[in-house]
PDB file of C-alpha atoms in Angstrom:
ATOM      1  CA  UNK A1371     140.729 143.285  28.633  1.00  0.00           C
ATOM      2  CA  UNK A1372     141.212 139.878  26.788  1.00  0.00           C
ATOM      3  CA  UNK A1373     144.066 137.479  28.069  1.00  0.00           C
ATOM      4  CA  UNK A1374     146.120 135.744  25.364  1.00  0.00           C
ATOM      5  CA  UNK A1375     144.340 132.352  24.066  1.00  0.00           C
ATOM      6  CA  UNK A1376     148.068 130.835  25.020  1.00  0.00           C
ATOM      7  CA  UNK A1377     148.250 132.245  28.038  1.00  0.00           C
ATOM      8  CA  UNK A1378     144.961 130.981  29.540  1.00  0.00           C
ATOM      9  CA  UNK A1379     145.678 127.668  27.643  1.00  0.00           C
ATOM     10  CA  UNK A1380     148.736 126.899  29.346  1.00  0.00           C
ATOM     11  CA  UNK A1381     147.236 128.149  32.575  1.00  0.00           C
ATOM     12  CA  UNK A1382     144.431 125.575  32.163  1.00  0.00           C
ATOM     13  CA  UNK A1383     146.740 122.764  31.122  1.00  0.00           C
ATOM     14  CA  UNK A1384     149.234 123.229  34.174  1.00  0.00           C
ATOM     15  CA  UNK A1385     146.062 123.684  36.570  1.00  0.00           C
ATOM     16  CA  UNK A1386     145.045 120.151  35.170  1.00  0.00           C
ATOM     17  CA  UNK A1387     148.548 118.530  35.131  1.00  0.00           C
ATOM     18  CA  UNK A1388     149.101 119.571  38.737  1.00  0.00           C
ATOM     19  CA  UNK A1389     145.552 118.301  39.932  1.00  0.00           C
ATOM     20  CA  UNK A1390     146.139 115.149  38.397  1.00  0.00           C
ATOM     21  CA  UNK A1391     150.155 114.992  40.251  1.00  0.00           C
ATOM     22  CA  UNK A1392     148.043 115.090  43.479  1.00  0.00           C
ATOM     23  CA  UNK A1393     145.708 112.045  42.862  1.00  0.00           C
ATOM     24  CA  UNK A1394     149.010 110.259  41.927  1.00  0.00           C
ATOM     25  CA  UNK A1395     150.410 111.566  45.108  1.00  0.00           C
ATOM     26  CA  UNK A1396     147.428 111.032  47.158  1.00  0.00           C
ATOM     27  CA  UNK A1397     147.162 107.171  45.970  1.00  0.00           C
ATOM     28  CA  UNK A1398     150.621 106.727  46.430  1.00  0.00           C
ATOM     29  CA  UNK A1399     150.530 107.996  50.173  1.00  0.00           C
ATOM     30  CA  UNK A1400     147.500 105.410  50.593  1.00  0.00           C
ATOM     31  CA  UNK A1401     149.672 102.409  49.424  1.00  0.00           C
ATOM     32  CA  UNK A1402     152.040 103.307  51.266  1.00  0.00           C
ATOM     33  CA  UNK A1403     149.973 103.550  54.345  1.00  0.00           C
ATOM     34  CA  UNK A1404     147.973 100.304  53.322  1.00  0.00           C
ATOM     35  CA  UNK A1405     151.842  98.318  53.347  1.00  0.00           C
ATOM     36  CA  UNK A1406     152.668  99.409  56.638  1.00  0.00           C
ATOM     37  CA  UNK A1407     149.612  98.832  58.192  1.00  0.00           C
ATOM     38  CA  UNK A1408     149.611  95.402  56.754  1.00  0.00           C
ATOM     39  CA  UNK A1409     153.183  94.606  58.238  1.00  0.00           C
ATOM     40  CA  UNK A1410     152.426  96.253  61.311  1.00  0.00           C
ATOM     41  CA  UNK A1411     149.500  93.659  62.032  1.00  0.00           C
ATOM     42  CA  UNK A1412     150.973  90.996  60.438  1.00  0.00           C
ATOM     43  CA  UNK A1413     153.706  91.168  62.874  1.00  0.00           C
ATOM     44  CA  UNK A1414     151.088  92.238  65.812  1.00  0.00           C
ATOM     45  CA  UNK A1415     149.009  88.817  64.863  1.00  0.00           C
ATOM     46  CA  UNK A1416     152.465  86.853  64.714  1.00  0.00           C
ATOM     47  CA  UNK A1417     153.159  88.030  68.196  1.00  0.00           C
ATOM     48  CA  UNK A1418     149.468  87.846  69.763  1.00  0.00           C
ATOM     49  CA  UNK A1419     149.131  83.865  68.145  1.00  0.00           C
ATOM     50  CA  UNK A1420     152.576  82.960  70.157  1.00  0.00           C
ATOM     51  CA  UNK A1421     152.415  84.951  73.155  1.00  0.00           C
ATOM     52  CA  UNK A1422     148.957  85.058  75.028  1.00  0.00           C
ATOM     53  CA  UNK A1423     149.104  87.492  77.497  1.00  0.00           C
ATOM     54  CA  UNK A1424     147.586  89.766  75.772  1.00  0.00           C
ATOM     55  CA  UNK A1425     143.569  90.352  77.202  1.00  0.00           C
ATOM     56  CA  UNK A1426     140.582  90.895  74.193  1.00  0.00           C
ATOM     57  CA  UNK A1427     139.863  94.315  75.331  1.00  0.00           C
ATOM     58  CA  UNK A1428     143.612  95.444  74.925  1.00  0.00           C
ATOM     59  CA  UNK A1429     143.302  93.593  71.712  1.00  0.00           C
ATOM     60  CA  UNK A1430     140.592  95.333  70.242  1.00  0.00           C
ATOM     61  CA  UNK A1431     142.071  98.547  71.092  1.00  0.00           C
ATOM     62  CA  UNK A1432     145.296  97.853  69.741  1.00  0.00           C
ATOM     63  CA  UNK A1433     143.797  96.606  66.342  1.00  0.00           C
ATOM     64  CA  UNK A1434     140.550  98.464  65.397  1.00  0.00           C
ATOM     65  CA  UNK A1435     142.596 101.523  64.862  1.00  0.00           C
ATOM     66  CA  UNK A1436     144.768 100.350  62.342  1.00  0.00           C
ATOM     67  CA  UNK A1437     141.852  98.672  60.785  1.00  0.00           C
ATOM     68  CA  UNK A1438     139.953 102.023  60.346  1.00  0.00           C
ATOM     69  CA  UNK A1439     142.864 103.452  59.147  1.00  0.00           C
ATOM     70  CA  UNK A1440     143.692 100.665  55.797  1.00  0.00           C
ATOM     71  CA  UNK A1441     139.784 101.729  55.053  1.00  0.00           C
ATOM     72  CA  UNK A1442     140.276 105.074  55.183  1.00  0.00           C
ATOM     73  CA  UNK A1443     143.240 104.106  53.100  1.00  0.00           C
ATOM     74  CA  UNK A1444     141.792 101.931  50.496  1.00  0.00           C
ATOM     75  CA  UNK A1445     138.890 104.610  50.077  1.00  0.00           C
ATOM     76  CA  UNK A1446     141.370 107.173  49.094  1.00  0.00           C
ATOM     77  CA  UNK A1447     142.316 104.821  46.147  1.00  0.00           C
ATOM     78  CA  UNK A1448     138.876 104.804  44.601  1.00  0.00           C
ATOM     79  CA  UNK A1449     138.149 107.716  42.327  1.00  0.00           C
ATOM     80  CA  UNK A1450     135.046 109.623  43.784  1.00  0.00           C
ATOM     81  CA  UNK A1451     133.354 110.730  40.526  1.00  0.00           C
ATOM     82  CA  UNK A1452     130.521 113.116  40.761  1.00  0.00           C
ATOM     83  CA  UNK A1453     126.710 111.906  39.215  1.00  0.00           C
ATOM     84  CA  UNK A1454     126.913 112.096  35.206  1.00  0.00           C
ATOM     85  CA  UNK A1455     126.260 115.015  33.932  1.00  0.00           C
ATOM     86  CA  UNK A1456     125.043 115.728  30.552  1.00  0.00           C
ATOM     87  CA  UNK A1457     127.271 116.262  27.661  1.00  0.00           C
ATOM     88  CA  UNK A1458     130.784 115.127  27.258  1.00  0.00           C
ATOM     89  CA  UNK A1459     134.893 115.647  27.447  1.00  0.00           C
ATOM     90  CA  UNK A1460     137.454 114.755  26.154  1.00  0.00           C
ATOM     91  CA  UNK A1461     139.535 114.874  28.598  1.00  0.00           C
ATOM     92  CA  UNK A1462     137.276 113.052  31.688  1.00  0.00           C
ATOM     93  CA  UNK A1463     137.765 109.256  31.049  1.00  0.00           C
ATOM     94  CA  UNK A1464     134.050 109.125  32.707  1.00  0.00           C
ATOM     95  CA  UNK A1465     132.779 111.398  29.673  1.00  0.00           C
ATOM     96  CA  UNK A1466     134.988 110.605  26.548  1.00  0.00           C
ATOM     97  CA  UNK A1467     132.479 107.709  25.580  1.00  0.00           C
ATOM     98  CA  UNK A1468     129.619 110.406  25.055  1.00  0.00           C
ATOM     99  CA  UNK A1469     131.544 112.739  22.089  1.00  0.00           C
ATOM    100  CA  UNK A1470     130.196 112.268  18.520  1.00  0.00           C
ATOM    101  CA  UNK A1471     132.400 112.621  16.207  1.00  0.00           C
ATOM    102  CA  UNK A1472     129.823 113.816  13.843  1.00  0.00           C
ATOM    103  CA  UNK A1473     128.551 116.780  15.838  1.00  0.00           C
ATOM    104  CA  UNK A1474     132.211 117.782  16.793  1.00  0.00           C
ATOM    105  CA  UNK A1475     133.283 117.987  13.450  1.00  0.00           C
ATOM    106  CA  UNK A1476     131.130 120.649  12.546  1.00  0.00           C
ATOM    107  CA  UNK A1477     132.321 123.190  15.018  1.00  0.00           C
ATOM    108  CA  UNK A1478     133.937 125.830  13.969  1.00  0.00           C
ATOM    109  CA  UNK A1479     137.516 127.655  15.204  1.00  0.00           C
ATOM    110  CA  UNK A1480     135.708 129.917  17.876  1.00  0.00           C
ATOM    111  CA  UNK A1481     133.081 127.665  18.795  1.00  0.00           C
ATOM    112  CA  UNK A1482     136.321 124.665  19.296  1.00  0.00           C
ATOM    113  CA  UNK A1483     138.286 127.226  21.753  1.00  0.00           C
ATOM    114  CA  UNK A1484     134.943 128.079  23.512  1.00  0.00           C
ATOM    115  CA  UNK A1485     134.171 123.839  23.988  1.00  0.00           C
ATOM    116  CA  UNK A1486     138.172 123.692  24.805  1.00  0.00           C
ATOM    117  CA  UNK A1487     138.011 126.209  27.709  1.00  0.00           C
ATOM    118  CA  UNK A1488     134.452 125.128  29.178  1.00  0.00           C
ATOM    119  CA  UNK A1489     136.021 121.269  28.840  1.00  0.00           C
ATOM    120  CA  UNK A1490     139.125 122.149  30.693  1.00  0.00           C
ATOM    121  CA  UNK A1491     137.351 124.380  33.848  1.00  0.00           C
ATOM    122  CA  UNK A1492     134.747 121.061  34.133  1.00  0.00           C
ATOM    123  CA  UNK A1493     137.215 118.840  34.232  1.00  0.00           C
ATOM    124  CA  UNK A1494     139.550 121.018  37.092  1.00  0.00           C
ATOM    125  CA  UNK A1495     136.313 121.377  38.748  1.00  0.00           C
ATOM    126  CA  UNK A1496     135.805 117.547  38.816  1.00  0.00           C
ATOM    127  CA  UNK A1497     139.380 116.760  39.737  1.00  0.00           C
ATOM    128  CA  UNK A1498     138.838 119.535  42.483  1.00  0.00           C
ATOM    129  CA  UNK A1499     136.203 117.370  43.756  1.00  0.00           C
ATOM    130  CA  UNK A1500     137.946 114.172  43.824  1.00  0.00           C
ATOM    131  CA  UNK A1501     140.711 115.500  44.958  1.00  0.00           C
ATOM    132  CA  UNK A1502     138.954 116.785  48.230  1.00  0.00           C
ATOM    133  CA  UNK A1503     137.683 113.881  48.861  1.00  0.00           C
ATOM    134  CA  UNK A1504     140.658 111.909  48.689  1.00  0.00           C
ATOM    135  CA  UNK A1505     142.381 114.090  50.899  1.00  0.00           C
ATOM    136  CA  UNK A1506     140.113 113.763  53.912  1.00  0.00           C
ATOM    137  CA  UNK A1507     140.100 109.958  53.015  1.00  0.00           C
ATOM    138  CA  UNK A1508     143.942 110.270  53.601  1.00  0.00           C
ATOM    139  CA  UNK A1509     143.859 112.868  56.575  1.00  0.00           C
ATOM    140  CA  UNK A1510     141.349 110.178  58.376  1.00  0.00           C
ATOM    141  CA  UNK A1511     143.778 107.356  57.397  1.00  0.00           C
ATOM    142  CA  UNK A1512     146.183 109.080  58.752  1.00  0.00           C
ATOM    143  CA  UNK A1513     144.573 109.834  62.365  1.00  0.00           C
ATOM    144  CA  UNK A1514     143.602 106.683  63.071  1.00  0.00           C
ATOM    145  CA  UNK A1515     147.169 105.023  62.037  1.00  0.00           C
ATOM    146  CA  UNK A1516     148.787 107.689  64.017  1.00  0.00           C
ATOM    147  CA  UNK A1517     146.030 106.699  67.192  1.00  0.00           C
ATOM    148  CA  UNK A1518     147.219 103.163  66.901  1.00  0.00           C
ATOM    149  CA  UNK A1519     150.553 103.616  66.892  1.00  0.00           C
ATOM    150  CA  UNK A1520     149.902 106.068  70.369  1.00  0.00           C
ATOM    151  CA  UNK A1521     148.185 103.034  71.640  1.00  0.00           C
ATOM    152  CA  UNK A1522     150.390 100.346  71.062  1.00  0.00           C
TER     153      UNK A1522
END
């Protein structure tokens, strides 16, 4: 059995869209994170420089978690793209520099909804990838911020 052409389009398109709502809601999460981490120390380092009772060991244990946590943070917000790969997309921003126009234009109908379909699974697949990453960036950023605020 065939599915519809519009039915596996839209399919495609939503899996995309959605993929690319949780990389804005993954970087989001990690600014987030990265502001209240920075107030939380700020305010930590505002209280430690006027008040010196507390001992370097307490201090490292105190701070070090937070600071794991804003890396774990800021790595979320860098896109993890996988090696280059031949060919192009026109959808990947890492791929849209390869397609010739030339070669393109001599596709014909089939062979344009076969290039549409294959571009479309690559670039879920590729989002799928990032967005993996970026999650356990953000579930690590989240452990150790939840750790320091145990220990403080």
């Amino acid at each position: 059995m065939i599915p519809d052409s519009k039915l596996v389009s839209d399919y495609l398109a939503n899996a995309f869209r959605d993929k690319q709502a949780l990389v804005a809601a993954a970087d989001g999460k990690a600014n987030i994170l990265l502001g209240i981490i920075g107030v939380i120390l700020s305010l930590f380092f505002k209280l430690f420089s006027s008040n010196q009772l507390i001992m370097q060991p307490m201090l490292i244990l105190i701070v070090v978690p937070f600071l794991v946590s804003g890396a774990f943070a800021f790595a979320t917000l860098f896109p993890r793209v996988p090696k280059k790969s031949e060919g192009s997309s026109l959808l990947y921003f890492g791929k849209t520099d390869a397609v010739e126009k030339a070669v393109l234009a001599q596709k014909s109908q089939e062979e344009w909804s076969t290039i549409i379909y294959d571009d479309y699974v690559d670039n879920i697949k590729i989002l799928s990838h990032i967005l993996t990453k970026k999650f356990f960036y953000l579930r690590s950023a989240y452990v150790f911020f939840g750790l320091g605020i145990v220990l403080k």
